Coordinates of C-alpha atoms and ligand atoms in Angstrom, one line a residue:
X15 CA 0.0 0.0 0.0
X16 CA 1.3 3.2 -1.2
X17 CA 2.2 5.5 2.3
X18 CA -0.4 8.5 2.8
X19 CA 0.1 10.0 6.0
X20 CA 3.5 10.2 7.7
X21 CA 3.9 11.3 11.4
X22 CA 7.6 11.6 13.0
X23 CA 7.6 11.9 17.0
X24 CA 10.5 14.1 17.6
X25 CA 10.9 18.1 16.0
X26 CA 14.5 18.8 16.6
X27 CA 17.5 18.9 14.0
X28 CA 16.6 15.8 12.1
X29 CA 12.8 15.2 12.4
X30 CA 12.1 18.6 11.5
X31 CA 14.1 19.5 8.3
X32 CA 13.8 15.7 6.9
X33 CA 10.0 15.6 7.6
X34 CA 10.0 19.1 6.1
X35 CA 11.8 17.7 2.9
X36 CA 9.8 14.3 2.7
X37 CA 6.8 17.0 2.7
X38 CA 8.1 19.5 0.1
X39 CA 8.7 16.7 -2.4
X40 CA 5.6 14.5 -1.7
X41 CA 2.6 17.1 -2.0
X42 CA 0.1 14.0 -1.7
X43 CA 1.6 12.6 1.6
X44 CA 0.2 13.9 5.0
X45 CA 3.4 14.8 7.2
X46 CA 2.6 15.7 11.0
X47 CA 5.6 16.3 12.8
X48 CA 4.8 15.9 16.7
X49 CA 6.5 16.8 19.8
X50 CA 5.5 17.3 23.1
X51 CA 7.7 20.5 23.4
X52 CA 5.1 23.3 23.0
X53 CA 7.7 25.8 21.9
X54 CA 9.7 23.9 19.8
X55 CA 6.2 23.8 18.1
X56 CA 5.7 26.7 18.4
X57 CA 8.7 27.7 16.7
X58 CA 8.4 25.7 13.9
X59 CA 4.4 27.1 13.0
X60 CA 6.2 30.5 12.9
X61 CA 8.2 32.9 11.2
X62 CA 11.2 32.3 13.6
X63 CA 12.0 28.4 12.9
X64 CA 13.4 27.0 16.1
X65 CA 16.6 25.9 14.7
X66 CA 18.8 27.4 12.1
X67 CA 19.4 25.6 8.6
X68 CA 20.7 27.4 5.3
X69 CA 17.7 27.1 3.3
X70 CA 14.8 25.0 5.3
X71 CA 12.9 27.9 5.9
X72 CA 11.9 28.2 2.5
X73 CA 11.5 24.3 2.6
X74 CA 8.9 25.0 4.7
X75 CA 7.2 27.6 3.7
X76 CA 7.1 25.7 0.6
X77 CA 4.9 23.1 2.0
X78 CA 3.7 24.3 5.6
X79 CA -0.2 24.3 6.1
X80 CA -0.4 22.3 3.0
X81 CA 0.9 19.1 4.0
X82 CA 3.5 19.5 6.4
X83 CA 2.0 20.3 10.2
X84 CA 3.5 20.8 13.6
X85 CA 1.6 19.8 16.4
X86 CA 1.8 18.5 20.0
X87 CA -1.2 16.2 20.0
X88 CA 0.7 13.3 19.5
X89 CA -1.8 10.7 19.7
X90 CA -3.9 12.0 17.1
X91 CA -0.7 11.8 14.8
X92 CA -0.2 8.6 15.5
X93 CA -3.9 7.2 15.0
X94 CA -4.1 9.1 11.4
X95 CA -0.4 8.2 10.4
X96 CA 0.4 4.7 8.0
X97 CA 3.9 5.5 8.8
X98 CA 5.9 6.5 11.4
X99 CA 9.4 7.9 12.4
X100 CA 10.7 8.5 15.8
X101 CA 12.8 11.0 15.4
X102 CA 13.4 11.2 19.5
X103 CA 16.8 12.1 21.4
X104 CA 19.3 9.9 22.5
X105 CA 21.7 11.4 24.8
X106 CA 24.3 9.4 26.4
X107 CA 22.9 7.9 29.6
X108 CA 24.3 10.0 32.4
X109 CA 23.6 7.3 35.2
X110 CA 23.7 3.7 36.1
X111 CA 24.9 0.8 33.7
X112 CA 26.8 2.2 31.0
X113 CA 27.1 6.3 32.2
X114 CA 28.5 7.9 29.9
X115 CA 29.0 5.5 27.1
X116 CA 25.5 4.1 26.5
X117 CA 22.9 5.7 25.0
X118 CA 19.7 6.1 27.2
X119 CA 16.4 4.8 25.5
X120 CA 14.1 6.2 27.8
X121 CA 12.7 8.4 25.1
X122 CA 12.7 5.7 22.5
X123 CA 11.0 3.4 25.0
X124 CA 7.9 6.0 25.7
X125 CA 7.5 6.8 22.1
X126 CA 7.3 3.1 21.2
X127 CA 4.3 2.6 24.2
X128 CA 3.2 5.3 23.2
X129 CA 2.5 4.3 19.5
X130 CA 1.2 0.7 20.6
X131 CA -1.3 2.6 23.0
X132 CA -2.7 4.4 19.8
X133 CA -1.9 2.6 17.0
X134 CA -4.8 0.4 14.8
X135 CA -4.6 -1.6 12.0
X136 CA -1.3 -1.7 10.3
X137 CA 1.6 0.3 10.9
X138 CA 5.3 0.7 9.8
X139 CA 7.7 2.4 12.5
X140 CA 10.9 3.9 11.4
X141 CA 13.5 3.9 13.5
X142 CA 15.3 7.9 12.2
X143 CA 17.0 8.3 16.0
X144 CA 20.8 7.3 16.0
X145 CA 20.3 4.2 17.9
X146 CA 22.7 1.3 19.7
X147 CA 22.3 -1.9 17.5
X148 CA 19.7 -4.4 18.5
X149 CA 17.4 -1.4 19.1
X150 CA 14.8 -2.5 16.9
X151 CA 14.3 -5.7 18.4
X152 CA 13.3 -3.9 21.8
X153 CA 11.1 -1.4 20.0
X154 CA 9.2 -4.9 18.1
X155 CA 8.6 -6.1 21.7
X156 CA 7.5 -3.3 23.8
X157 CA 4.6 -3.2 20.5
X158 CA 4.1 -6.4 20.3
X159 CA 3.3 -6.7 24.1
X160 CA 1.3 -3.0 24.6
X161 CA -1.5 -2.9 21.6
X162 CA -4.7 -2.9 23.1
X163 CA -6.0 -2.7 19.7
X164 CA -4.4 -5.8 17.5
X165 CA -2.7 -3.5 15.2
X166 CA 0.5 -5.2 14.0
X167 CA 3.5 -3.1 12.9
X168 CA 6.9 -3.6 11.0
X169 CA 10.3 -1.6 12.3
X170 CA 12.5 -0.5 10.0
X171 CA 15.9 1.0 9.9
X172 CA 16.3 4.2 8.3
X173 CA 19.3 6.4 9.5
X174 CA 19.8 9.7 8.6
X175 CA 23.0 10.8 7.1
X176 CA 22.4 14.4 7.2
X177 CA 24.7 17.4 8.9
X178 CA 23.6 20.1 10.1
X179 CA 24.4 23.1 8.6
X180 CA 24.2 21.4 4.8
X181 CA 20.6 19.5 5.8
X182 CA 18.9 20.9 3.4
X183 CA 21.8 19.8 0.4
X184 CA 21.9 16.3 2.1
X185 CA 18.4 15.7 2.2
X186 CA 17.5 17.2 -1.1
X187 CA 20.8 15.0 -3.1
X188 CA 22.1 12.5 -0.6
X189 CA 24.9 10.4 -0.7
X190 CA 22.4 7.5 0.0
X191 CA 19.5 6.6 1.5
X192 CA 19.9 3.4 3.9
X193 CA 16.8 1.3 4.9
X194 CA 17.3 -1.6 6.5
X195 CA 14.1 -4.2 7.4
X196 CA 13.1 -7.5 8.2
X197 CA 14.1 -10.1 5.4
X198 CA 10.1 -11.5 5.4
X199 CA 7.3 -11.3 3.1
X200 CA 6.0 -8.0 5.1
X201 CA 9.3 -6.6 6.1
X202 CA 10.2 -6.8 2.2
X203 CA 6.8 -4.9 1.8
X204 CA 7.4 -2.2 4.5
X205 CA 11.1 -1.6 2.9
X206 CA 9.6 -1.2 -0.4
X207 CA 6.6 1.5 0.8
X208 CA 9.4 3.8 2.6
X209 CA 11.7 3.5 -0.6
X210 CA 8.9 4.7 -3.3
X211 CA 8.3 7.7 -0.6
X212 CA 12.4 8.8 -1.2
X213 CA 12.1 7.3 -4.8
X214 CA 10.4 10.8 -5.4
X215 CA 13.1 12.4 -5.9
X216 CA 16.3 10.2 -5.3
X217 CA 17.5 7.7 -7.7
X218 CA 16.9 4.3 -6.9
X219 CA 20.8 3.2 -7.3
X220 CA 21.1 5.4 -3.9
X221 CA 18.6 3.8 -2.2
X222 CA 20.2 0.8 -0.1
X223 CA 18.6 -1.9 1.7
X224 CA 20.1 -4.1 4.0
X225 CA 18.4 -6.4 6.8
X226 CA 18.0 -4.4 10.1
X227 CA 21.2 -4.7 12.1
X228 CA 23.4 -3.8 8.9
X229 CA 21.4 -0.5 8.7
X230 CA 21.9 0.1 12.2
X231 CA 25.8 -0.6 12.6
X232 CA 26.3 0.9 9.4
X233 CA 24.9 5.0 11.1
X234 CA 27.5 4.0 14.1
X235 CA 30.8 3.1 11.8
X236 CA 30.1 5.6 9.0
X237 CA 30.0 8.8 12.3
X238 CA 33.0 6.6 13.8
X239 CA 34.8 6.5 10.3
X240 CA 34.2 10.7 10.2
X241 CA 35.6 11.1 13.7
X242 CA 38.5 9.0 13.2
X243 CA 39.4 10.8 10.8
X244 CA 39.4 14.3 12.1
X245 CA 41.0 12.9 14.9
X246 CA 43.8 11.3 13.0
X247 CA 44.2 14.8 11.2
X248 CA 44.1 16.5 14.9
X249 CA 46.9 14.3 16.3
X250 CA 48.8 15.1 13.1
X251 CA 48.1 19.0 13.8
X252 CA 49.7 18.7 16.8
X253 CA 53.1 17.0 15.3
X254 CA 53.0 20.2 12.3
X255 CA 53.1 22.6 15.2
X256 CA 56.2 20.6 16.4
X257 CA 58.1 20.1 13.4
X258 CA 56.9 23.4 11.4
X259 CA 55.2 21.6 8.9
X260 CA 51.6 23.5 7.9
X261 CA 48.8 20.7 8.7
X262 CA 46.7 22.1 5.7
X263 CA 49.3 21.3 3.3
X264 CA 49.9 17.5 4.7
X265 CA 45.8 18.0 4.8
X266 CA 46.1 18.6 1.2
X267 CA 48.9 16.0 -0.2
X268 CA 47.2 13.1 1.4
X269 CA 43.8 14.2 0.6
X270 CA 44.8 14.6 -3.2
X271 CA 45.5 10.3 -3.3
X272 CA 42.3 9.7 -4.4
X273 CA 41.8 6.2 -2.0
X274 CA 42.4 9.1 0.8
X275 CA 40.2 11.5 -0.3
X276 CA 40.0 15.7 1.0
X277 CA 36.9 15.5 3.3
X278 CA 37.4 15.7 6.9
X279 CA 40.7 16.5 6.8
X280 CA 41.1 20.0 8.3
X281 CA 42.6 20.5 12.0
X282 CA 40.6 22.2 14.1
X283 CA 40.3 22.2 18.1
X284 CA 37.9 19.3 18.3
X285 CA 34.9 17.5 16.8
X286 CA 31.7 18.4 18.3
X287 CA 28.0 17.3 17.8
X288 CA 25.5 15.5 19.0
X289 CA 26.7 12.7 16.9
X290 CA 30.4 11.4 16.7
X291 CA 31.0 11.2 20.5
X292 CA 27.1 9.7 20.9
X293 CA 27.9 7.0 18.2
X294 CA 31.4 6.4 19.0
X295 CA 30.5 5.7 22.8
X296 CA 27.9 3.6 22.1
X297 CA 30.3 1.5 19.5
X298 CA 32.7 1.2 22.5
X299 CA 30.0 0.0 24.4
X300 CA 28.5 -2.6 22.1
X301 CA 32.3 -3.8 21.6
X302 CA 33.0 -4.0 25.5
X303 CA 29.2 -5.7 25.9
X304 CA 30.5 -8.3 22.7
X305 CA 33.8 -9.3 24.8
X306 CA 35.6 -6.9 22.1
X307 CA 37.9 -5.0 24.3
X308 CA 40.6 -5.1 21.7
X309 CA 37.9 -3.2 19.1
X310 CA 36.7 -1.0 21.8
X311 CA 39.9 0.2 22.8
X312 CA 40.9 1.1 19.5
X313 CA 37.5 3.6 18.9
X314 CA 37.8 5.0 22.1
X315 CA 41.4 6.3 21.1
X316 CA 39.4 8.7 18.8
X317 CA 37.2 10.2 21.6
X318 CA 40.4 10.3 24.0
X319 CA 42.7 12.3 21.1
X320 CA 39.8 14.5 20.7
X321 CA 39.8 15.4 24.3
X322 CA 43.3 15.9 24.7
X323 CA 43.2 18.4 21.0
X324 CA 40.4 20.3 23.4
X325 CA 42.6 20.5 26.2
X326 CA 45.9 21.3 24.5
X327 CA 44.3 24.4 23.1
X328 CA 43.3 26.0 25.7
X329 CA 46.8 25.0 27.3
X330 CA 48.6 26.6 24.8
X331 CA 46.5 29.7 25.4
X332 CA 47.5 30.1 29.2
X333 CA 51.3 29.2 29.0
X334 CA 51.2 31.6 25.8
X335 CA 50.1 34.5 27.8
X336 CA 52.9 34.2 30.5
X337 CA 50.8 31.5 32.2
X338 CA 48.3 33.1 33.6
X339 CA 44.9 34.3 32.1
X340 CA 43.5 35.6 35.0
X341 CA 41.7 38.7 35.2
X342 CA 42.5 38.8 31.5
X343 CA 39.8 39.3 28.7
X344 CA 39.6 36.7 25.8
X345 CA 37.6 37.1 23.2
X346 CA 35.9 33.9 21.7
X347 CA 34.7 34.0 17.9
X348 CA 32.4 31.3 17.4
X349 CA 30.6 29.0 20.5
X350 CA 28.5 26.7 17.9
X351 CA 29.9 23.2 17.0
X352 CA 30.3 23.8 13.5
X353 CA 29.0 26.9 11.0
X354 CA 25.8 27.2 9.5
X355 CA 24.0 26.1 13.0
X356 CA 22.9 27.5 15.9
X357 CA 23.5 24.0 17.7
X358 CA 26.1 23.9 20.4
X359 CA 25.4 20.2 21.6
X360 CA 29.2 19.1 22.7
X361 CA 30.7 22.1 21.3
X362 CA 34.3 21.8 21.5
X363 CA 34.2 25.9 22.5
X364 CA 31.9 24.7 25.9
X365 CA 35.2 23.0 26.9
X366 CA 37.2 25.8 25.9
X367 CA 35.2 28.2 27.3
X368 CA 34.7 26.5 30.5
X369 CA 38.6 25.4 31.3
X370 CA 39.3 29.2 30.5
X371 CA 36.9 30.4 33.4
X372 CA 38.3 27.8 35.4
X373 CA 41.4 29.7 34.8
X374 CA 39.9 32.7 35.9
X375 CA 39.6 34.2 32.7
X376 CA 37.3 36.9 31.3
X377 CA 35.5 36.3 28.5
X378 CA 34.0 38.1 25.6
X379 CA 31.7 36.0 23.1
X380 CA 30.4 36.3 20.2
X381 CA 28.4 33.7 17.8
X382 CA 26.2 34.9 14.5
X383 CA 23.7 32.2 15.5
X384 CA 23.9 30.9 19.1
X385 CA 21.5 32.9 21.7
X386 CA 22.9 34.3 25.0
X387 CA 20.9 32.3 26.6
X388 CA 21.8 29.1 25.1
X389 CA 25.6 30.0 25.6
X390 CA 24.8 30.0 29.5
X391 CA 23.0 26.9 29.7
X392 CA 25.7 25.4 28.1
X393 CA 28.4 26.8 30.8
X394 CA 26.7 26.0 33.6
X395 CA 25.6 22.7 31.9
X396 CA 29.4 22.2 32.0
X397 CA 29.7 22.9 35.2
X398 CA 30.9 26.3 35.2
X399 CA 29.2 28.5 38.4
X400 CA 26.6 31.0 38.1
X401 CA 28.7 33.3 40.1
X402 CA 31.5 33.1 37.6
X403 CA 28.8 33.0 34.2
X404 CA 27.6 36.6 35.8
X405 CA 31.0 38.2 36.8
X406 CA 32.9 36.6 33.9
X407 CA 31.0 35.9 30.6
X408 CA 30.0 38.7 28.3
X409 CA 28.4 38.2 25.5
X410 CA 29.1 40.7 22.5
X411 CA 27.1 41.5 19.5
X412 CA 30.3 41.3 16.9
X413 CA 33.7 40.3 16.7
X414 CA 35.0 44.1 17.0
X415 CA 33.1 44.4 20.7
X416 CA 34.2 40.8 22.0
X417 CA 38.0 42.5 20.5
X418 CA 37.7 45.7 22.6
X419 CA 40.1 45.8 25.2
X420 CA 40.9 42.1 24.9
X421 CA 44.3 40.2 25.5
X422 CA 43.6 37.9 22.7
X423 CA 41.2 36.6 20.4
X424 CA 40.3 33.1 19.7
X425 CA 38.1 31.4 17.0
X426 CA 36.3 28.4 18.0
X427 CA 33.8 27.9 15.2
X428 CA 34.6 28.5 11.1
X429 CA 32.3 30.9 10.2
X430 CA 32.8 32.6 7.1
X431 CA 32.6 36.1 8.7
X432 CA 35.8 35.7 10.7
X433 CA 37.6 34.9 7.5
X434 CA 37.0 38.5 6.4
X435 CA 37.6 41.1 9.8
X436 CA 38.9 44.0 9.4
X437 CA 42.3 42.9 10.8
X438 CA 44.0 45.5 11.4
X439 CA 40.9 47.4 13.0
X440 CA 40.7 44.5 15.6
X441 CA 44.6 44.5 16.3
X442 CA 43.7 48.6 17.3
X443 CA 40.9 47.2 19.4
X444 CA 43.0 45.1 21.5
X445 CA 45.5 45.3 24.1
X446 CA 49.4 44.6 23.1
X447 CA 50.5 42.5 22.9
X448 CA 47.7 41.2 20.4
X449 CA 47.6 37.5 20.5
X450 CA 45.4 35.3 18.4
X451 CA 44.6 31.7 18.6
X452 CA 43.3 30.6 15.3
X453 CA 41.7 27.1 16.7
X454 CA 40.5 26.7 12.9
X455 CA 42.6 27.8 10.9
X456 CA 40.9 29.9 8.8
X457 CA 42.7 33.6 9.3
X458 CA 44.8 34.3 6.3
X459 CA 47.9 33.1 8.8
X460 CA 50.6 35.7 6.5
X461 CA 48.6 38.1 7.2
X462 CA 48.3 38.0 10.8
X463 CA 52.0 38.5 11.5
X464 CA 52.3 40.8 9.2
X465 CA 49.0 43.3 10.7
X466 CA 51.4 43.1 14.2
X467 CA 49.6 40.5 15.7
X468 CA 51.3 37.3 17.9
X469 CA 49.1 34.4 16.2
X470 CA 48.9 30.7 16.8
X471 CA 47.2 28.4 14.2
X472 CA 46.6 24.9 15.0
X473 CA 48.6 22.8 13.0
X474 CA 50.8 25.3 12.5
X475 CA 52.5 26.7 15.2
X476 CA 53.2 30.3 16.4
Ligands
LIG502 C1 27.7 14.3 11.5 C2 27.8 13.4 10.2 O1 28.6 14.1 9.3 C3 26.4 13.2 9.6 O2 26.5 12.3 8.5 C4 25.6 12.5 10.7 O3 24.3 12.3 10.2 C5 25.5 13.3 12.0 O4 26.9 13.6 12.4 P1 27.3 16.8 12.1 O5 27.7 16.4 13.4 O6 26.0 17.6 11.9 O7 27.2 15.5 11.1 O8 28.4 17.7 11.4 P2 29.9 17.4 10.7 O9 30.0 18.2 9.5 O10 30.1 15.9 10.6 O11 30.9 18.0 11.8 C6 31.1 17.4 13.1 C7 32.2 18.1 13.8 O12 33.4 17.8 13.2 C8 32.1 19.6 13.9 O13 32.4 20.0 15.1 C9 33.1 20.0 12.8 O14 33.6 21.3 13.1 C10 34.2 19.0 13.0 N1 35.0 18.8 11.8 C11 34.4 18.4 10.6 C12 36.4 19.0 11.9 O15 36.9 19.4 12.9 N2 37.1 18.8 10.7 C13 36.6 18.4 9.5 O16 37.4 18.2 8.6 C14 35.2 18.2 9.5
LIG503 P1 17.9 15.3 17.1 O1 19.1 16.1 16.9 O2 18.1 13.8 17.1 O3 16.7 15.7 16.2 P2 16.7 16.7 19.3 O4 17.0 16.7 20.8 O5 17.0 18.0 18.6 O6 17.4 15.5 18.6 O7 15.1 16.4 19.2 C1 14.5 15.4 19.8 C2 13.0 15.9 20.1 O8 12.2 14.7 20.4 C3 12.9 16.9 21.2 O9 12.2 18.1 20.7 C4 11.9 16.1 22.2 O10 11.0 17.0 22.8 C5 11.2 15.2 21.3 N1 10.7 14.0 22.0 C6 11.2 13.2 23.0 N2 10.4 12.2 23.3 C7 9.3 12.3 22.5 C8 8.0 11.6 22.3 N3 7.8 10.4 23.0 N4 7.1 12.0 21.4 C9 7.4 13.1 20.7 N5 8.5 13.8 20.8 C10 9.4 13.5 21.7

């Protein structure tokens, strides 16, 4: 049976701007996006979208009242929908077996009682969340056991490969499109109804299946593979700064082999995201739970150099400024994980920011995107006082303001506007001498020494 109505529990950085795609391209299909958070929906029914994507808020406007809805009655989404995605968090379980490595299914587990609660007749349920492996099989039990009303459902596998600040390019022209179901008569069938939806407007030689657990390891190794990689390009970063080789140009030679490849190869201060620690964790955890220790030793290196690239920053920061930074004011450019997002979910600057205040530190931040607000969650979040976050933190409306008066400078995230400043109006702004700490490397480094300024780029050395 072709698929109708599509509901996806869950309106945050994937349910929304995939659900807003599947509606944009599929004018016939009914897609209710539901969450319980009133102003996330809130958000997303107005002019103000909650999150920020290059490009989704035309997406949709596109299709918005017409077939795509936000709502928080849930139930009602479910009853009407012939398909649905759960599109929940999964944070890292903070507590009990597995703290901080495995991925806590509490929401997962409520959305799936939830749906066998509601649900009637047939129904396919897409797992979209990035979930441990084996996840499905709980999902098919908790339904199996809780549906007061006989309906019978099939789970599928259907990662999503997208990243945030280019969702919009991934999900209109993606790499591939991964489902993953049961290999039976109806699992077949339920595989075949979510394809034709993303047969719309993807070819169908990018449209993989694979039975359930393939589709499900496949999200964890392909965020691991990612990770590694900027990890392995980090630890290399820090060897450049040692040797005076220029990790962009290393970056560059390897990347031009073509079995290498240029992609996720540029040194920054840390990976960040609500993905490649999640994913990477949860590996290490499925390896340790497997009697793997060899396999999960090996991914947890990545997590572990990641840390340390964090660390070393900010370390090279203090013993630069005569080893001490207190009382002085920093300016940081840049708090969210990556450009093009207002998301700061493991930003690598909240560990920055954070060991600098432990430091004693003043700083000055700006971010395009990120809210004040958000950026003092996220402090005290990492444990940072409110005492400190009131006398310490101040948030600026530019670059030039966070500059004012500052000691140094520091960019944390790579958006484009920092590659243009007004150089050698920020070097007057600050006090001399005017260090900078390119954590991305995406100053024109020449030109840095040459405006009078004391830079460091990672990967590259003072
Ligand atoms: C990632 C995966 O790319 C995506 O396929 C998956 O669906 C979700 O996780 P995302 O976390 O949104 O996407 O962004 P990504 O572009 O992968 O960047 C992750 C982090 O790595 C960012 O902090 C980014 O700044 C950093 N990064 C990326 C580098 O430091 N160097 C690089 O070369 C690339
Ligand atoms: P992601 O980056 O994976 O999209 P987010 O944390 O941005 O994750 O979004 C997850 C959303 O799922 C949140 O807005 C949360 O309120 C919502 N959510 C959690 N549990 C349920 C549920 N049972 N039904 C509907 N929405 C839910």
């Amino acid at each position: 049976m072709p698929i109708k109505s599509i509901c996806c529990l869950g309106a945050g950085y994937v349910g929304g701007p995939t659900m807003a795609m599947i509606a944009a391209k599929c004018a016939d299909i009914q897609v209710t996006v539901a969450d319980m958070n009133e102003h996330r929906i809130a958000a997303w029914n107005s002019a103000a979208l909650p999150i920020y994507e290059p490009g989704l808020d035309a997406v949709v406007a596109s299709a918005i009242g017409r077939n795509l809805h936000f709502t928080t009655d849930i139930r009602s989404a479910i009853a009407a929908a012939d398909l649905i995605f759960v599109s929940v968090g999964t944070p890292t379980k903070s507590y009990g077996i597995g703290a901080g490595r495995a991925a806590d299914l509490r929401y997962i587990e409520s959305a799936a009682r939830l749906i066998a609660e509601v649900s009637e007749g047939n129904k396919i349920i897409v797992e979209k969340s990035t979930i441990p492996v084996k996840t499905a099989t709980a999902i098919k039990a908790i339904l199996a056991a809780n549906s007061p009303h006989g309906a019978t459902f099939q789970v599928l596998s259907n990662p999503e490969f997208l990243a945030e600040g280019t969702a919009v390019e991934d999900l209109e022209c993606p790499d591939r499109i991964l489902i993953g179901g049961e290999t039976t008569a109806e699992g077949n069938a339920a595989v075949e109804a979510l394809a034709a939806v993303y047969a719309r407007w993807i070819p169908r030689e990018r449209i993989l299946t694979t039975n359930l657990w393939s589709s499900e390891l496949s999200k964890l190794v392909a965020n691991a593979f990612l990770a590694q990689r900027i990890s392995s390009i980090n630890s290399i970063s820090a060897l450049c700064e040692a040797t005076g080789a220029d990790v962009d140009e290393v970056a560059r030679a390897c990347g031009m082999d073509s079995r290498i490849g240029p992609k996720f190869l540029k040194a920054s201060i840390g990976f960040g995201g609500s993905c490649f620690q999640k994913d990477i964790l949860n590996l290490v955890y499925l390896c340790d739970s497997f009697n793997l220790p060899h396999v999960a030793e090996y991914w947890r290196q990545v997590v572990h150099l990641n840390d340390w690239q964090k660390t070393r920053f900010v370390e090279k920061i203090v013993r630069t400024l005569y080893n001490t930074v207190n009382g002085k004011r920093i300016g940081i450019l840049g708090f969210a994980f990556k450009k093009d997002t207002n998301d700061t979910r493991e930003s690598a600057a909240i560990h920055v920011c954070r060991d600098l205040l432990l430091e004693r530190a003043h700083l000055a931040i700006y971010d395009p995107r990120v809210s004040p607000q958000t950026i003092r969650e996220d402090l005290a979040a990492a444990g940072v006082s409110a005492e400190i976050i009131a006398s310490n933190v101040e948030i600026c409306t530019d670059s030039y303001a966070a500059a004012t008066g500052a000691h140094a400078l520091a960019t944390l995230t790579e958006w484009d506007e920092f590659r243009t400043l007004d150089l050698p109006r920020i070097y007057d702004l600050m006090l001399k001498p005017a260090f900078i700490f390119d954590g991305r490397a995406i100053l024109p480094a020449d030109e840095l020494t040459a405006h009078g300024f004391d830079a460091f780029v990672i990967g590259r050395g003072l």
